[in-house]
XYZ file of C-alpha atoms in Angstrom:
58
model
C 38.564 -44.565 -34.239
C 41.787 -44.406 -32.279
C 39.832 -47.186 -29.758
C 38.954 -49.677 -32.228
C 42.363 -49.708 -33.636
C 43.936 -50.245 -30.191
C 41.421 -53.420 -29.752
C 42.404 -54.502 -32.972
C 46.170 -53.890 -32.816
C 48.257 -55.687 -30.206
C 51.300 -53.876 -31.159
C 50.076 -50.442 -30.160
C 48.540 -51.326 -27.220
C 51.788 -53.187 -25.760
C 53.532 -49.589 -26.981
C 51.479 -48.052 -24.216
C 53.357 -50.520 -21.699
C 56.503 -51.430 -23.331
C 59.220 -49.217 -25.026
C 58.779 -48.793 -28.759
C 61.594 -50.339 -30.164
C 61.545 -53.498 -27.663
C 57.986 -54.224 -28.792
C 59.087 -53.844 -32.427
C 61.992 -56.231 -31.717
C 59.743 -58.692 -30.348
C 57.573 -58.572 -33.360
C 60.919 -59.037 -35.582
C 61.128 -61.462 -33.615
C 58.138 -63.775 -34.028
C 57.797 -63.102 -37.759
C 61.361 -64.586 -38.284
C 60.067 -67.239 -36.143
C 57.166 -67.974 -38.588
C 54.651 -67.873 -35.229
C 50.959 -65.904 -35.132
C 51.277 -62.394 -34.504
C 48.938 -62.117 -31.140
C 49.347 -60.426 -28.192
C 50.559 -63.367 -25.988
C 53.265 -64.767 -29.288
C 54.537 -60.665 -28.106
C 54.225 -61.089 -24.527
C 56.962 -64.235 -24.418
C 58.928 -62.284 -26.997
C 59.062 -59.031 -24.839
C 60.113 -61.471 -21.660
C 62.818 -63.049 -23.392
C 64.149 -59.836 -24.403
C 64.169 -57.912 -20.867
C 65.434 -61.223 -19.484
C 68.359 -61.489 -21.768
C 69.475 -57.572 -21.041
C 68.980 -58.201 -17.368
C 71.569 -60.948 -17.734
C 73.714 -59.038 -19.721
C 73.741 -55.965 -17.545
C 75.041 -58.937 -14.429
């Protein structure tokens, strides 16, 4: 059961890679954006994000 919903969900199978709460920022993210919720829409989301606190940490 656990399986199928990690095929399904792209959310909880970037949590496995990702911190939590950056991978629920991203999602914020693209909904306020009005885009698709897939895995790649996340992906560019979760790069802007750890690019932007790399900068800010400079």
């Amino acid at each position: 059961m656990e399986t199928e919903a990690l095929k399904l969900d792209p959310i909880r199978r970037l949590m496995k890679r990702y911190p939590r709460i950056v991978v629920i920022k991203a999602a914020l993210m693209i909904l306020q954006s009005g885009q698709k919720m897939s895995e790649e829409n996340i992906e560019k989301a979760l790069k802007e994000i750890l690019s932007d606190e790399e900068e800010s940490r400079d």
